[in-house]
């Protein structure tokens, strides 16, 4: 496995064709390992990017305290058979400073996560677009855990005619339902217990076909502050009367903001 951090070395590394990319901000866990495993099973070459993208953090968000665990991340990458890791610095990614031109996510970028985190999806799509240009993959793997992000990356690939197949990979959960997230490591034991309400509320919403049941779950755990709980169609439009749907939620557990989602059949 090679590890490069500058553009010239990335260009020189030229991987044999049918390249899959897995983009991360590091702090790798089993969810990331699952993305890498799927990429490894389906592509000739697997490229992993590790970059904590400042553009997608708001002024009062956790950019500074976001976990940086490079050595452990490289161990995971090695164990999962990654061929090449691209781990650029901020200066390599943004040599002119923060870019003035950013990808506009459109109306879907202003709801749910975009409403609570203004500019978040501009930052995500801008860095994903840049990493697509720099790594030139055939396929890219993203977790369904960040469902709105996955939906918007698919839309960007379609609307910008990017010759990249975007694949979604199901969320990996702990046995008790908690979705794996790099931010789970912020949770104290009691907070981790309280955080289980997110999955309970999604399951209740999916089973009942309405958010009322899910809201009742949140009401029973008042220390968790609900941001949103919605039921939509799979493209994040209005929920259908019948057919496939998606339940999505975000909530604060102490100082940690968590998101999760679940497929439903109405
Ligand atoms: O999902 C993430 O870890 C990030 O949003 C991504 C896609 C790597 C862009 O920084």
PDB file of C-alpha atoms and ligand atoms in Angstrom:
ATOM      1  CA  UNK A   1       0.000   0.000   0.000  1.00  0.00           C
ATOM      2  CA  UNK A   2       1.328   3.421  -0.946  1.00  0.00           C
ATOM      3  CA  UNK A   3       0.492   6.603   0.934  1.00  0.00           C
ATOM      4  CA  UNK A   4       0.791   9.948  -0.850  1.00  0.00           C
ATOM      5  CA  UNK A   5      -0.087  13.446   0.228  1.00  0.00           C
ATOM      6  CA  UNK A   6       0.749  15.682  -2.737  1.00  0.00           C
ATOM      7  CA  UNK A   7      -0.743  16.027  -6.205  1.00  0.00           C
ATOM      8  CA  UNK A   8       2.383  15.033  -8.163  1.00  0.00           C
ATOM      9  CA  UNK A   9       2.801  11.771  -6.229  1.00  0.00           C
ATOM     10  CA  UNK A  10      -0.909  11.018  -6.705  1.00  0.00           C
ATOM     11  CA  UNK A  11      -0.546  11.523 -10.472  1.00  0.00           C
ATOM     12  CA  UNK A  12       2.611   9.364 -10.576  1.00  0.00           C
ATOM     13  CA  UNK A  13       0.964   6.593  -8.601  1.00  0.00           C
ATOM     14  CA  UNK A  14      -1.290   5.772 -11.602  1.00  0.00           C
ATOM     15  CA  UNK A  15      -3.325   2.746 -10.525  1.00  0.00           C
ATOM     16  CA  UNK A  16      -4.280  -0.035 -12.989  1.00  0.00           C
ATOM     17  CA  UNK A  17      -7.745   0.533 -14.520  1.00  0.00           C
ATOM     18  CA  UNK A  18     -11.148  -0.015 -12.908  1.00  0.00           C
ATOM     19  CA  UNK A  19     -10.424   2.176  -9.929  1.00  0.00           C
ATOM     20  CA  UNK A  20     -12.754   2.475  -6.949  1.00  0.00           C
ATOM     21  CA  UNK A  21     -12.469   5.375  -4.524  1.00  0.00           C
ATOM     22  CA  UNK A  22     -13.634   5.534  -0.912  1.00  0.00           C
ATOM     23  CA  UNK A  23     -13.606   9.080   0.453  1.00  0.00           C
ATOM     24  CA  UNK A  24     -13.319   9.628   4.196  1.00  0.00           C
ATOM     25  CA  UNK A  25     -12.362  12.151   6.827  1.00  0.00           C
ATOM     26  CA  UNK A  26     -10.397   9.444   8.666  1.00  0.00           C
ATOM     27  CA  UNK A  27     -11.289   8.166  12.157  1.00  0.00           C
ATOM     28  CA  UNK A  28     -12.099   4.958  10.330  1.00  0.00           C
ATOM     29  CA  UNK A  29     -14.507   2.436  11.840  1.00  0.00           C
ATOM     30  CA  UNK A  30     -16.257  -0.718  10.693  1.00  0.00           C
ATOM     31  CA  UNK A  31     -18.598   1.351   8.498  1.00  0.00           C
ATOM     32  CA  UNK A  32     -15.623   2.621   6.495  1.00  0.00           C
ATOM     33  CA  UNK A  33     -14.079  -0.869   6.472  1.00  0.00           C
ATOM     34  CA  UNK A  34     -17.329  -2.131   4.913  1.00  0.00           C
ATOM     35  CA  UNK A  35     -17.112   0.507   2.154  1.00  0.00           C
ATOM     36  CA  UNK A  36     -13.500  -0.469   1.455  1.00  0.00           C
ATOM     37  CA  UNK A  37     -14.400  -4.185   1.470  1.00  0.00           C
ATOM     38  CA  UNK A  38     -17.159  -3.656  -1.088  1.00  0.00           C
ATOM     39  CA  UNK A  39     -14.815  -1.575  -3.256  1.00  0.00           C
ATOM     40  CA  UNK A  40     -12.121  -4.245  -2.900  1.00  0.00           C
ATOM     41  CA  UNK A  41     -14.562  -6.973  -3.983  1.00  0.00           C
ATOM     42  CA  UNK A  42     -15.695  -5.064  -7.068  1.00  0.00           C
ATOM     43  CA  UNK A  43     -12.696  -3.132  -8.425  1.00  0.00           C
ATOM     44  CA  UNK A  44      -9.168  -3.850  -9.572  1.00  0.00           C
ATOM     45  CA  UNK A  45      -7.653  -0.921  -7.657  1.00  0.00           C
ATOM     46  CA  UNK A  46      -8.870   0.714  -4.446  1.00  0.00           C
ATOM     47  CA  UNK A  47      -7.982   4.276  -3.546  1.00  0.00           C
ATOM     48  CA  UNK A  48      -8.814   5.695  -0.119  1.00  0.00           C
ATOM     49  CA  UNK A  49      -8.827   9.425   0.556  1.00  0.00           C
ATOM     50  CA  UNK A  50      -8.418  10.821   4.059  1.00  0.00           C
ATOM     51  CA  UNK A  51      -9.029  14.542   4.463  1.00  0.00           C
ATOM     52  CA  UNK A  52     -10.864  16.473   7.164  1.00  0.00           C
ATOM     53  CA  UNK A  53     -12.474  19.045   4.922  1.00  0.00           C
ATOM     54  CA  UNK A  54     -12.673  22.462   6.626  1.00  0.00           C
ATOM     55  CA  UNK A  55     -15.236  23.713   4.071  1.00  0.00           C
ATOM     56  CA  UNK A  56     -17.953  21.480   5.477  1.00  0.00           C
ATOM     57  CA  UNK A  57     -17.645  22.597   9.100  1.00  0.00           C
ATOM     58  CA  UNK A  58     -19.514  25.658  10.361  1.00  0.00           C
ATOM     59  CA  UNK A  59     -17.759  28.204  12.617  1.00  0.00           C
ATOM     60  CA  UNK A  60     -19.144  26.602  15.799  1.00  0.00           C
ATOM     61  CA  UNK A  61     -18.756  22.985  14.707  1.00  0.00           C
ATOM     62  CA  UNK A  62     -16.216  20.347  15.683  1.00  0.00           C
ATOM     63  CA  UNK A  63     -13.491  20.838  13.030  1.00  0.00           C
ATOM     64  CA  UNK A  64     -10.731  21.296  15.630  1.00  0.00           C
ATOM     65  CA  UNK A  65     -11.769  18.390  17.809  1.00  0.00           C
ATOM     66  CA  UNK A  66     -12.730  16.040  14.928  1.00  0.00           C
ATOM     67  CA  UNK A  67     -10.747  12.845  15.652  1.00  0.00           C
ATOM     68  CA  UNK A  68      -7.503  12.537  13.683  1.00  0.00           C
ATOM     69  CA  UNK A  69      -6.183   8.982  13.904  1.00  0.00           C
ATOM     70  CA  UNK A  70      -3.903   8.623  10.875  1.00  0.00           C
ATOM     71  CA  UNK A  71      -1.759   5.707  12.082  1.00  0.00           C
ATOM     72  CA  UNK A  72      -4.794   3.620  13.057  1.00  0.00           C
ATOM     73  CA  UNK A  73      -6.522   4.586   9.789  1.00  0.00           C
ATOM     74  CA  UNK A  74      -3.551   3.380   7.752  1.00  0.00           C
ATOM     75  CA  UNK A  75      -3.663   0.067   9.652  1.00  0.00           C
ATOM     76  CA  UNK A  76      -7.339  -0.366   8.687  1.00  0.00           C
ATOM     77  CA  UNK A  77      -6.555   0.550   5.078  1.00  0.00           C
ATOM     78  CA  UNK A  78      -3.671  -1.935   4.948  1.00  0.00           C
ATOM     79  CA  UNK A  79      -5.754  -4.723   6.502  1.00  0.00           C
ATOM     80  CA  UNK A  80      -8.588  -4.141   4.003  1.00  0.00           C
ATOM     81  CA  UNK A  81      -6.284  -4.263   0.975  1.00  0.00           C
ATOM     82  CA  UNK A  82      -6.300  -0.592  -0.094  1.00  0.00           C
ATOM     83  CA  UNK A  83      -3.765   0.021  -2.882  1.00  0.00           C
ATOM     84  CA  UNK A  84      -3.259   3.736  -2.485  1.00  0.00           C
ATOM     85  CA  UNK A  85      -4.084   6.292   0.213  1.00  0.00           C
ATOM     86  CA  UNK A  86      -4.305   9.973  -0.697  1.00  0.00           C
ATOM     87  CA  UNK A  87      -4.084  12.036   2.489  1.00  0.00           C
ATOM     88  CA  UNK A  88      -3.541  15.641   1.415  1.00  0.00           C
ATOM     89  CA  UNK A  89      -2.959  18.601   3.685  1.00  0.00           C
ATOM     90  CA  UNK A  90      -5.287  21.602   3.619  1.00  0.00           C
ATOM     91  CA  UNK A  91      -2.670  23.480   1.525  1.00  0.00           C
ATOM     92  CA  UNK A  92      -2.554  20.682  -1.062  1.00  0.00           C
ATOM     93  CA  UNK A  93      -6.341  20.603  -1.384  1.00  0.00           C
ATOM     94  CA  UNK A  94      -6.837  24.370  -1.305  1.00  0.00           C
ATOM     95  CA  UNK A  95      -3.557  25.947  -2.503  1.00  0.00           C
ATOM     96  CA  UNK A  96      -5.235  29.315  -3.115  1.00  0.00           C
ATOM     97  CA  UNK A  97      -6.997  29.225   0.249  1.00  0.00           C
ATOM     98  CA  UNK A  98     -10.689  28.459   0.583  1.00  0.00           C
ATOM     99  CA  UNK A  99     -12.227  28.328  -2.915  1.00  0.00           C
ATOM    100  CA  UNK A 100     -14.490  31.212  -3.934  1.00  0.00           C
ATOM    101  CA  UNK A 101     -16.283  28.969  -6.442  1.00  0.00           C
ATOM    102  CA  UNK A 102     -18.230  26.133  -4.808  1.00  0.00           C
ATOM    103  CA  UNK A 103     -20.651  23.505  -6.004  1.00  0.00           C
ATOM    104  CA  UNK A 104     -24.245  24.636  -5.433  1.00  0.00           C
ATOM    105  CA  UNK A 105     -26.247  21.666  -4.133  1.00  0.00           C
ATOM    106  CA  UNK A 106     -29.551  23.238  -5.230  1.00  0.00           C
ATOM    107  CA  UNK A 107     -32.756  23.213  -3.163  1.00  0.00           C
ATOM    108  CA  UNK A 108     -32.086  19.789  -1.616  1.00  0.00           C
ATOM    109  CA  UNK A 109     -28.944  21.268  -0.075  1.00  0.00           C
ATOM    110  CA  UNK A 110     -30.983  23.702   2.026  1.00  0.00           C
ATOM    111  CA  UNK A 111     -33.246  21.255   3.859  1.00  0.00           C
ATOM    112  CA  UNK A 112     -32.656  18.760   6.694  1.00  0.00           C
ATOM    113  CA  UNK A 113     -28.853  18.745   7.243  1.00  0.00           C
ATOM    114  CA  UNK A 114     -28.507  21.784   4.999  1.00  0.00           C
ATOM    115  CA  UNK A 115     -31.042  23.762   7.080  1.00  0.00           C
ATOM    116  CA  UNK A 116     -29.216  22.998  10.337  1.00  0.00           C
ATOM    117  CA  UNK A 117     -25.720  23.302   8.875  1.00  0.00           C
ATOM    118  CA  UNK A 118     -25.748  26.177   6.341  1.00  0.00           C
ATOM    119  CA  UNK A 119     -23.070  25.718   3.666  1.00  0.00           C
ATOM    120  CA  UNK A 120     -22.438  22.107   4.678  1.00  0.00           C
ATOM    121  CA  UNK A 121     -23.362  20.551   1.334  1.00  0.00           C
ATOM    122  CA  UNK A 122     -21.577  23.292  -0.644  1.00  0.00           C
ATOM    123  CA  UNK A 123     -18.466  22.208   1.266  1.00  0.00           C
ATOM    124  CA  UNK A 124     -19.094  18.483   0.840  1.00  0.00           C
ATOM    125  CA  UNK A 125     -19.858  18.622  -2.893  1.00  0.00           C
ATOM    126  CA  UNK A 126     -16.944  20.979  -3.555  1.00  0.00           C
ATOM    127  CA  UNK A 127     -14.410  18.650  -1.934  1.00  0.00           C
ATOM    128  CA  UNK A 128     -15.978  15.513  -3.432  1.00  0.00           C
ATOM    129  CA  UNK A 129     -15.889  17.119  -6.875  1.00  0.00           C
ATOM    130  CA  UNK A 130     -12.236  18.104  -6.401  1.00  0.00           C
ATOM    131  CA  UNK A 131     -11.343  14.617  -5.167  1.00  0.00           C
ATOM    132  CA  UNK A 132     -13.141  13.122  -8.190  1.00  0.00           C
ATOM    133  CA  UNK A 133     -11.020  15.345 -10.477  1.00  0.00           C
ATOM    134  CA  UNK A 134      -7.803  14.463  -8.662  1.00  0.00           C
ATOM    135  CA  UNK A 135      -8.381  10.708  -8.350  1.00  0.00           C
ATOM    136  CA  UNK A 136     -10.376  10.015 -11.563  1.00  0.00           C
ATOM    137  CA  UNK A 137     -12.121   6.862 -10.289  1.00  0.00           C
ATOM    138  CA  UNK A 138     -14.519   4.616 -12.219  1.00  0.00           C
ATOM    139  CA  UNK A 139     -16.659   4.048  -9.122  1.00  0.00           C
ATOM    140  CA  UNK A 140     -17.101   5.711  -5.764  1.00  0.00           C
ATOM    141  CA  UNK A 141     -18.559   4.216  -2.583  1.00  0.00           C
ATOM    142  CA  UNK A 142     -20.431   6.246   0.026  1.00  0.00           C
ATOM    143  CA  UNK A 143     -22.360   5.132   3.106  1.00  0.00           C
ATOM    144  CA  UNK A 144     -26.150   5.339   3.315  1.00  0.00           C
ATOM    145  CA  UNK A 145     -25.610   6.601   6.873  1.00  0.00           C
ATOM    146  CA  UNK A 146     -25.158  10.060   5.270  1.00  0.00           C
ATOM    147  CA  UNK A 147     -28.222   9.563   3.112  1.00  0.00           C
ATOM    148  CA  UNK A 148     -28.743  13.178   2.043  1.00  0.00           C
ATOM    149  CA  UNK A 149     -25.042  13.456   1.190  1.00  0.00           C
ATOM    150  CA  UNK A 150     -25.242  10.271  -0.900  1.00  0.00           C
ATOM    151  CA  UNK A 151     -28.362  11.569  -2.683  1.00  0.00           C
ATOM    152  CA  UNK A 152     -26.662  14.882  -3.488  1.00  0.00           C
ATOM    153  CA  UNK A 153     -23.413  13.248  -4.668  1.00  0.00           C
ATOM    154  CA  UNK A 154     -25.480  11.064  -7.011  1.00  0.00           C
ATOM    155  CA  UNK A 155     -27.287  14.181  -8.264  1.00  0.00           C
ATOM    156  CA  UNK A 156     -23.980  16.001  -8.814  1.00  0.00           C
ATOM    157  CA  UNK A 157     -22.530  13.055 -10.775  1.00  0.00           C
ATOM    158  CA  UNK A 158     -25.690  12.997 -12.920  1.00  0.00           C
ATOM    159  CA  UNK A 159     -26.059  16.761 -13.405  1.00  0.00           C
ATOM    160  CA  UNK A 160     -22.342  17.343 -14.125  1.00  0.00           C
ATOM    161  CA  UNK A 161     -22.062  14.271 -16.414  1.00  0.00           C
ATOM    162  CA  UNK A 162     -19.274  12.846 -14.275  1.00  0.00           C
ATOM    163  CA  UNK A 163     -18.187   9.471 -15.685  1.00  0.00           C
ATOM    164  CA  UNK A 164     -18.298   7.902 -12.219  1.00  0.00           C
ATOM    165  CA  UNK A 165     -20.693   5.321 -10.856  1.00  0.00           C
ATOM    166  CA  UNK A 166     -21.774   6.279  -7.331  1.00  0.00           C
ATOM    167  CA  UNK A 167     -22.611   3.308  -5.117  1.00  0.00           C
ATOM    168  CA  UNK A 168     -24.422   3.488  -1.772  1.00  0.00           C
ATOM    169  CA  UNK A 169     -23.517   1.001   0.957  1.00  0.00           C
ATOM    170  CA  UNK A 170     -25.950   0.124   3.796  1.00  0.00           C
ATOM    171  CA  UNK A 171     -25.318   1.572   7.251  1.00  0.00           C
ATOM    172  CA  UNK A 172     -23.352  -0.582   9.679  1.00  0.00           C
ATOM    173  CA  UNK A 173     -24.876  -0.727  13.180  1.00  0.00           C
ATOM    174  CA  UNK A 174     -23.880  -1.939  16.616  1.00  0.00           C
ATOM    175  CA  UNK A 175     -25.913  -4.929  17.853  1.00  0.00           C
ATOM    176  CA  UNK A 176     -28.234  -2.537  19.750  1.00  0.00           C
ATOM    177  CA  UNK A 177     -28.985  -0.463  16.633  1.00  0.00           C
ATOM    178  CA  UNK A 178     -26.614   2.501  17.064  1.00  0.00           C
ATOM    179  CA  UNK A 179     -25.317   3.513  13.628  1.00  0.00           C
ATOM    180  CA  UNK A 180     -21.521   3.595  13.482  1.00  0.00           C
ATOM    181  CA  UNK A 181     -20.156   7.123  13.295  1.00  0.00           C
ATOM    182  CA  UNK A 182     -16.769   8.700  13.899  1.00  0.00           C
ATOM    183  CA  UNK A 183     -18.587  11.046  16.302  1.00  0.00           C
ATOM    184  CA  UNK A 184     -19.807   8.171  18.540  1.00  0.00           C
ATOM    185  CA  UNK A 185     -16.450   8.362  20.292  1.00  0.00           C
ATOM    186  CA  UNK A 186     -17.524  11.713  21.773  1.00  0.00           C
ATOM    187  CA  UNK A 187     -20.385  10.002  23.676  1.00  0.00           C
ATOM    188  CA  UNK A 188     -20.125   9.282  27.414  1.00  0.00           C
ATOM    189  CA  UNK A 189     -21.653   5.887  28.389  1.00  0.00           C
ATOM    190  CA  UNK A 190     -25.002   7.430  29.475  1.00  0.00           C
ATOM    191  CA  UNK A 191     -25.142   9.487  26.272  1.00  0.00           C
ATOM    192  CA  UNK A 192     -24.456   6.405  24.188  1.00  0.00           C
ATOM    193  CA  UNK A 193     -27.425   4.715  25.879  1.00  0.00           C
ATOM    194  CA  UNK A 194     -29.636   7.770  25.236  1.00  0.00           C
ATOM    195  CA  UNK A 195     -28.485   7.877  21.589  1.00  0.00           C
ATOM    196  CA  UNK A 196     -30.231   4.556  20.920  1.00  0.00           C
ATOM    197  CA  UNK A 197     -33.453   6.579  20.681  1.00  0.00           C
ATOM    198  CA  UNK A 198     -32.495   7.658  17.155  1.00  0.00           C
ATOM    199  CA  UNK A 199     -32.724   4.130  15.804  1.00  0.00           C
ATOM    200  CA  UNK A 200     -35.815   3.339  17.914  1.00  0.00           C
ATOM    201  CA  UNK A 201     -37.578   6.437  16.563  1.00  0.00           C
ATOM    202  CA  UNK A 202     -36.666   5.593  12.964  1.00  0.00           C
ATOM    203  CA  UNK A 203     -37.854   2.004  13.367  1.00  0.00           C
ATOM    204  CA  UNK A 204     -41.131   3.203  14.917  1.00  0.00           C
ATOM    205  CA  UNK A 205     -41.627   5.745  12.120  1.00  0.00           C
ATOM    206  CA  UNK A 206     -40.898   3.166   9.427  1.00  0.00           C
ATOM    207  CA  UNK A 207     -43.232   0.597  11.032  1.00  0.00           C
ATOM    208  CA  UNK A 208     -46.125   3.037  11.581  1.00  0.00           C
ATOM    209  CA  UNK A 209     -45.656   4.905   8.291  1.00  0.00           C
ATOM    210  CA  UNK A 210     -45.795   8.242  10.121  1.00  0.00           C
ATOM    211  CA  UNK A 211     -43.481  10.287  12.315  1.00  0.00           C
ATOM    212  CA  UNK A 212     -45.918  10.401  15.292  1.00  0.00           C
ATOM    213  CA  UNK A 213     -44.668   7.092  16.683  1.00  0.00           C
ATOM    214  CA  UNK A 214     -41.073   8.225  16.310  1.00  0.00           C
ATOM    215  CA  UNK A 215     -41.755  11.560  18.001  1.00  0.00           C
ATOM    216  CA  UNK A 216     -43.202   9.655  20.968  1.00  0.00           C
ATOM    217  CA  UNK A 217     -39.890   7.758  21.265  1.00  0.00           C
ATOM    218  CA  UNK A 218     -37.960  11.033  21.355  1.00  0.00           C
ATOM    219  CA  UNK A 219     -40.399  12.504  23.910  1.00  0.00           C
ATOM    220  CA  UNK A 220     -39.542   9.623  26.250  1.00  0.00           C
ATOM    221  CA  UNK A 221     -35.836  10.607  26.240  1.00  0.00           C
ATOM    222  CA  UNK A 222     -35.925  14.354  26.959  1.00  0.00           C
ATOM    223  CA  UNK A 223     -32.145  14.666  27.364  1.00  0.00           C
ATOM    224  CA  UNK A 224     -31.868  14.044  23.603  1.00  0.00           C
ATOM    225  CA  UNK A 225     -32.743  17.215  21.677  1.00  0.00           C
ATOM    226  CA  UNK A 226     -34.473  16.396  18.417  1.00  0.00           C
ATOM    227  CA  UNK A 227     -33.464  18.464  15.386  1.00  0.00           C
ATOM    228  CA  UNK A 228     -35.687  16.749  12.811  1.00  0.00           C
ATOM    229  CA  UNK A 229     -37.521  13.501  12.164  1.00  0.00           C
ATOM    230  CA  UNK A 230     -39.073  13.182   8.713  1.00  0.00           C
ATOM    231  CA  UNK A 231     -40.499  10.607   6.373  1.00  0.00           C
ATOM    232  CA  UNK A 232     -39.735  11.149   2.695  1.00  0.00           C
ATOM    233  CA  UNK A 233     -39.601   9.291  -0.577  1.00  0.00           C
ATOM    234  CA  UNK A 234     -36.228   7.674  -1.436  1.00  0.00           C
ATOM    235  CA  UNK A 235     -35.118  10.844  -3.286  1.00  0.00           C
ATOM    236  CA  UNK A 236     -35.979  12.966  -0.204  1.00  0.00           C
ATOM    237  CA  UNK A 237     -39.160  14.388  -1.768  1.00  0.00           C
ATOM    238  CA  UNK A 238     -42.596  14.158  -0.090  1.00  0.00           C
ATOM    239  CA  UNK A 239     -43.438  10.741   1.358  1.00  0.00           C
ATOM    240  CA  UNK A 240     -45.582   8.629  -0.970  1.00  0.00           C
ATOM    241  CA  UNK A 241     -48.938   7.156   0.097  1.00  0.00           C
ATOM    242  CA  UNK A 242     -47.586   3.696  -0.762  1.00  0.00           C
ATOM    243  CA  UNK A 243     -44.213   2.284  -1.729  1.00  0.00           C
ATOM    244  CA  UNK A 244     -40.580   2.835  -0.760  1.00  0.00           C
ATOM    245  CA  UNK A 245     -39.810   5.666   1.666  1.00  0.00           C
ATOM    246  CA  UNK A 246     -37.029   6.892   3.948  1.00  0.00           C
ATOM    247  CA  UNK A 247     -37.151   7.983   7.583  1.00  0.00           C
ATOM    248  CA  UNK A 248     -34.387  10.432   8.557  1.00  0.00           C
ATOM    249  CA  UNK A 249     -33.461  12.027  11.845  1.00  0.00           C
ATOM    250  CA  UNK A 250     -30.888  14.261  13.506  1.00  0.00           C
ATOM    251  CA  UNK A 251     -30.573  14.970  17.211  1.00  0.00           C
ATOM    252  CA  UNK A 252     -28.218  16.378  19.805  1.00  0.00           C
ATOM    253  CA  UNK A 253     -27.007  13.990  22.479  1.00  0.00           C
ATOM    254  CA  UNK A 254     -25.163  16.262  24.904  1.00  0.00           C
ATOM    255  CA  UNK A 255     -22.699  18.213  22.750  1.00  0.00           C
ATOM    256  CA  UNK A 256     -22.752  15.663  19.927  1.00  0.00           C
ATOM    257  CA  UNK A 257     -24.995  15.919  16.903  1.00  0.00           C
ATOM    258  CA  UNK A 258     -25.915  12.527  15.431  1.00  0.00           C
ATOM    259  CA  UNK A 259     -27.803  11.600  12.268  1.00  0.00           C
ATOM    260  CA  UNK A 260     -29.357   8.344  11.121  1.00  0.00           C
ATOM    261  CA  UNK A 261     -31.918   7.057   8.608  1.00  0.00           C
ATOM    262  CA  UNK A 262     -33.801   3.914   7.685  1.00  0.00           C
ATOM    263  CA  UNK A 263     -35.606   2.601   4.632  1.00  0.00           C
ATOM    264  CA  UNK A 264     -39.363   2.039   4.934  1.00  0.00           C
ATOM    265  CA  UNK A 265     -42.121   0.468   2.858  1.00  0.00           C
ATOM    266  CA  UNK A 266     -45.408   2.346   3.170  1.00  0.00           C
TER     267      UNK A 266
HETATM  268  O1  LIG B   1     -18.767  11.512   4.553  1.00  0.00           O
HETATM  269  C1  LIG B   1     -17.659  12.040   4.743  1.00  0.00           C
HETATM  270  O2  LIG B   1     -16.795  11.521   5.465  1.00  0.00           O
HETATM  271  C2  LIG B   1     -17.354  13.385   4.087  1.00  0.00           C
HETATM  272  O3  LIG B   1     -18.485  14.186   4.027  1.00  0.00           O
HETATM  273  C3  LIG B   1     -16.707  13.234   2.706  1.00  0.00           C
HETATM  274  C4  LIG B   1     -17.642  12.569   1.709  1.00  0.00           C
HETATM  275  C5  LIG B   1     -15.416  12.425   2.819  1.00  0.00           C
HETATM  276  C6  LIG B   1     -16.348  14.625   2.154  1.00  0.00           C
HETATM  277  O4  LIG B   1     -15.470  15.296   2.998  1.00  0.00           O
END
